[in-house]
Coordinates of C-alpha atoms in Angstrom, one line a residue:
X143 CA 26.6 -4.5 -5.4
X144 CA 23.0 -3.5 -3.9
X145 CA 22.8 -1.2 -1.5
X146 CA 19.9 0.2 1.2
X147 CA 18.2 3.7 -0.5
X148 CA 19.8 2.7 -4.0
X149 CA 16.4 2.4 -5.8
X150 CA 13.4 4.7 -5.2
X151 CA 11.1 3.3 -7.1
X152 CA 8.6 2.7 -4.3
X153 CA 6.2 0.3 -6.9
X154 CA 2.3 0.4 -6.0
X155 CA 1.8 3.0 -2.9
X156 CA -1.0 2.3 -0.9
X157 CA -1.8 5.2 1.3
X158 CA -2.3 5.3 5.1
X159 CA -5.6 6.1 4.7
X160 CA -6.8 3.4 2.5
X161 CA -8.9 0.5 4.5
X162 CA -9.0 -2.2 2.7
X163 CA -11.5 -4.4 1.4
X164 CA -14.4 -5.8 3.3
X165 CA -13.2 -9.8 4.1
X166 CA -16.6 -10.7 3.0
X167 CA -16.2 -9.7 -0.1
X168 CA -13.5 -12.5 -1.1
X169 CA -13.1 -16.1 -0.1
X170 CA -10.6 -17.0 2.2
X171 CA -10.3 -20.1 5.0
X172 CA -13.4 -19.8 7.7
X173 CA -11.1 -20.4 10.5
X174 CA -9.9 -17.3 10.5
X175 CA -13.5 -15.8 10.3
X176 CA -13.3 -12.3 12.7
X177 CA -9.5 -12.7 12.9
X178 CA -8.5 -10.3 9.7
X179 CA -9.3 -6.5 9.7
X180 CA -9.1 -6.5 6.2
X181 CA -7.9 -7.3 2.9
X182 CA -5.3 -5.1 2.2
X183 CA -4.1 -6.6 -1.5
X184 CA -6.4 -9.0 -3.1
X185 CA -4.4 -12.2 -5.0
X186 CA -4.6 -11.1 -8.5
X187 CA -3.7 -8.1 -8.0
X188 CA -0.2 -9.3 -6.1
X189 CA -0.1 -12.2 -9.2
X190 CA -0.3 -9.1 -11.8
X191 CA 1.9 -7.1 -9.8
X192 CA 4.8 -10.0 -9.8
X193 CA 4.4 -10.3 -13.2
X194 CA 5.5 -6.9 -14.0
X195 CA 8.1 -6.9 -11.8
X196 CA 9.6 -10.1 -14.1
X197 CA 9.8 -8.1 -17.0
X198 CA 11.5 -5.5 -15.5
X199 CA 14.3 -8.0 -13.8
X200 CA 13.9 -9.6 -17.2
X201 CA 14.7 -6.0 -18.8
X202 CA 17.8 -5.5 -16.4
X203 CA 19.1 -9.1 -16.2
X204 CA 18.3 -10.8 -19.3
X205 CA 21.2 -13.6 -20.8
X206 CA 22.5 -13.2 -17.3
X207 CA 22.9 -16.3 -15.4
X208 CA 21.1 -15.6 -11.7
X209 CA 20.9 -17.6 -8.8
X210 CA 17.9 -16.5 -6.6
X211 CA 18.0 -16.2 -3.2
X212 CA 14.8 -16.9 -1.6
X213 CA 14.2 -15.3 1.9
X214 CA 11.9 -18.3 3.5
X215 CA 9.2 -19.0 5.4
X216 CA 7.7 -15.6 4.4
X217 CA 8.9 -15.1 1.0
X218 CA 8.2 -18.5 -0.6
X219 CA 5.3 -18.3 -2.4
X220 CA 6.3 -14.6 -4.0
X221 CA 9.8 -16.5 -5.1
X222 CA 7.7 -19.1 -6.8
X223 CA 5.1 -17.0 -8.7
X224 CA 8.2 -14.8 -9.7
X225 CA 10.3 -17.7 -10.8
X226 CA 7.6 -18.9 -12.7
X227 CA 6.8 -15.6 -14.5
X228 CA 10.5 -15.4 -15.6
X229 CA 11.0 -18.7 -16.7
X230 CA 7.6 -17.8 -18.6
X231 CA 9.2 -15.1 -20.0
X232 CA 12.3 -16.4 -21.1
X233 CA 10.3 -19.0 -22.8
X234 CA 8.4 -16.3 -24.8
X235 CA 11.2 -14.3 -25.7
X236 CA 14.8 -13.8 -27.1
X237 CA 16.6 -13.2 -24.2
X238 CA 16.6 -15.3 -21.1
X239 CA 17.8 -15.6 -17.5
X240 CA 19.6 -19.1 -16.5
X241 CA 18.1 -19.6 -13.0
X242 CA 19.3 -21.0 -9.9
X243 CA 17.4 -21.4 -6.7
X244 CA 18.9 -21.4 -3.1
X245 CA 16.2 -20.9 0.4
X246 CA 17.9 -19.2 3.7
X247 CA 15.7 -18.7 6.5
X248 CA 15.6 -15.7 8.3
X249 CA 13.8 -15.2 11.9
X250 CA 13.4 -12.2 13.9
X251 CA 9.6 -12.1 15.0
X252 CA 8.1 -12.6 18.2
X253 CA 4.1 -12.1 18.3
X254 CA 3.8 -8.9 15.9
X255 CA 7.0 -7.6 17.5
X256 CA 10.6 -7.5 15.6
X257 CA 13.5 -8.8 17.5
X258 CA 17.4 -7.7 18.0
X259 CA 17.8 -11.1 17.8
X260 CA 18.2 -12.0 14.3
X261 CA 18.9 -15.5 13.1
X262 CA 20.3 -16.3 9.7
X263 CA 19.6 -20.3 9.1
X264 CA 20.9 -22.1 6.0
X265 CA 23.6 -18.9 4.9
X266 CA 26.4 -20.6 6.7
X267 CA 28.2 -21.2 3.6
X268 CA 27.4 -19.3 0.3
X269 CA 30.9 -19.3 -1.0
X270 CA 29.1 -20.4 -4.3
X271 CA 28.0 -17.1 -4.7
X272 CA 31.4 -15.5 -5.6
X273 CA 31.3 -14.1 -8.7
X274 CA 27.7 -14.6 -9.0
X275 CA 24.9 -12.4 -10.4
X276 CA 22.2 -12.7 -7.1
X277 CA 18.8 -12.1 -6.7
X278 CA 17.7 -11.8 -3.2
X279 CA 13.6 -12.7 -3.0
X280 CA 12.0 -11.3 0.4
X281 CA 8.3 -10.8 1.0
X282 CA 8.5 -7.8 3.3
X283 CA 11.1 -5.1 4.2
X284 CA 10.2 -3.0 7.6
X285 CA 12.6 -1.2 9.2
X286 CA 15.4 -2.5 7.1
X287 CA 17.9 -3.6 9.2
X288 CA 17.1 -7.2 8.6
X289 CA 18.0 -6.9 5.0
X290 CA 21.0 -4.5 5.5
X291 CA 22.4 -7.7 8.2
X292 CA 21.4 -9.8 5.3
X293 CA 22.9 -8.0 2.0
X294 CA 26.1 -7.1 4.5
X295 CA 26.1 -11.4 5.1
X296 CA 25.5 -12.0 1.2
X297 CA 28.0 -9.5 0.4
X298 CA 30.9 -11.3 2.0
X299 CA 30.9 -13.9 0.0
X300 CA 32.2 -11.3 -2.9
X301 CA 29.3 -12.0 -5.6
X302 CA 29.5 -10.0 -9.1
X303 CA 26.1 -8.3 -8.4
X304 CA 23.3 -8.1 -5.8
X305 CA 19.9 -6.8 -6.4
X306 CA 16.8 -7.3 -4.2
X307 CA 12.9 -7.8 -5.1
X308 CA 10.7 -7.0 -1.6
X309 CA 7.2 -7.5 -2.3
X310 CA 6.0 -5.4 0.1
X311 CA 8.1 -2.2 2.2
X312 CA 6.7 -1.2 5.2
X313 CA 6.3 2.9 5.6
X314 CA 8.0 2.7 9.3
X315 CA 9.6 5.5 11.1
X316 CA 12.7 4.2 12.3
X317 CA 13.2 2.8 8.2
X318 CA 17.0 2.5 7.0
X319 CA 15.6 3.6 3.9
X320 CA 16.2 0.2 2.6
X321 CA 14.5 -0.1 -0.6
X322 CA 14.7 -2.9 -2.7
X323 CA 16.0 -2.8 -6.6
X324 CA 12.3 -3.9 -7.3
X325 CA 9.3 -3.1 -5.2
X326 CA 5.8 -4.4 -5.4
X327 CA 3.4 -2.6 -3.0
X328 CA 4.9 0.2 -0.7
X329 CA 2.3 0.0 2.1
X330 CA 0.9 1.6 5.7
X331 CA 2.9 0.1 8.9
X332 CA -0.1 -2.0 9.4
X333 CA 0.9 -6.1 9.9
X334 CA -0.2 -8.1 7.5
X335 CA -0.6 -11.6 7.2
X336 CA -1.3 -13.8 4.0
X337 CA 0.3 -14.8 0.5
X338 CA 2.9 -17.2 3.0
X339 CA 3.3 -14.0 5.9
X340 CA 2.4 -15.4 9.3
X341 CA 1.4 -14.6 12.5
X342 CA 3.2 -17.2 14.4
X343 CA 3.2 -19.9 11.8
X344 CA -0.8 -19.2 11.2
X345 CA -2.1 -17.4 8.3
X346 CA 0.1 -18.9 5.6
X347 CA -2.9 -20.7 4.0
X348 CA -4.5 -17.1 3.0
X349 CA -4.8 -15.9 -1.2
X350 CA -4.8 -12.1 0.0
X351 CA -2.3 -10.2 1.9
X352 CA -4.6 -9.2 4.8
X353 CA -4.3 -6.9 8.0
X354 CA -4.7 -9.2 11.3
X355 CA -7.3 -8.6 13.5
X356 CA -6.6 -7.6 17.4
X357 CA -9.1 -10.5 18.1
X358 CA -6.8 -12.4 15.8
X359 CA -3.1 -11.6 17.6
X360 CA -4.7 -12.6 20.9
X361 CA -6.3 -15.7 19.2
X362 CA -2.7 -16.6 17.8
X363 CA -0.4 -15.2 20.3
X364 CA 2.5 -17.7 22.3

């Protein structure tokens, strides 16, 4: 079973003190021109990043049959650049990974503010997973407790294994120390937007994982 803290491998840190790249000098959507800080992760860099990370779930869960859980609305496009990487892999290689794809939805955000009220939608029944090798697929782990209510929700449903790829863990204070089995980019407690994270439902069009403006919360806020 996973478990919060049981892989330290904190991936690519980026530290507090880094600022980004200057918007202007990538291409991204002009109607959010002044509404991003700036861009924290450029896309091929997050593409090259995923790709490693397949080869090291290929490494650990090769000629394992795996169903992936994909943590939506935020963690679809990561899930399918991975997917696709393994599947690439297995086609170039001796060993290969059987793969099954299942979305939940998870929603805790209001404005750039986590909630206490956490909703779980499309994990009402996961009695297929019993017995199951399971990949859990989230695009960003903060404080951790939504993925410890998560992993404590997949985890009653007895599968053989869990493990967890987070593209991105937030360095928060109040962290559970929740780290996933495979990490892409530890990063600053900055909120990001891009690569499918939002800022209520906008932003999901951008490449790069970018740092929202203030002139973009207030632009975007409900």
């Amino acid at each position: 079973m996973a478990a919060c803290g049981s892989n330290m491998d904190r991936g690519i840190v980026i530290s507090d003190e880094w600022c980004g790249y200057s918007v202007d000098l990538f291409t991204f959507p002009s109607h959010y021109s002044g509404d991003l800080d700036c861009v924290l992760i450029p896309h091929g860099l997050i593409l090259d990043r995923a790709e490693r990370l397949a080869r090291n779930i290929m490494d650990d869960l090769g000629d394992h049959d795996i169903v992936v859980l994909c943590v939506l609305k935020g963690g679809y496009q990561f899930c399918a650049d991975l997917v696709d990487r393994i599947k690439a892999l297995s086609r170039n290689s001796n060993r290969t990974i059987p793969m099954r794809v299942h979305f939940i939805r998870l929603r805790s955000y209001l404005n750039d503010q986590s909630t206490e009220d956490l909703q779980i939608v499309g994990a009402e029944d996961l009695s297929f997973l019993s017995g199951k090798n399971v990949l859990i697929v989230e695009a960003i782990v903060g404080t951790g407790k939504t993925m410890k209510t998560l992993l404590q929700h997949v985890e009653a449903f007895r599968p053989k294994l869990i493990k967890v790829a987070g593209l991105l863990v937030k360095r928060v204070a109040s962290s559970l120390a929740c780290v996933p089995d495979y990490t892409g980019f530890e990063i600053p407690d900055r909120f990001v937007v891009g690569y499918a994270l939002d800022y209520n439902e906008f932003f999901r069009d951008l490449d790069h994982i970018c740092v929202i403006s203030e002139k973009g919360k207030l632009k975007y806020k409900i």
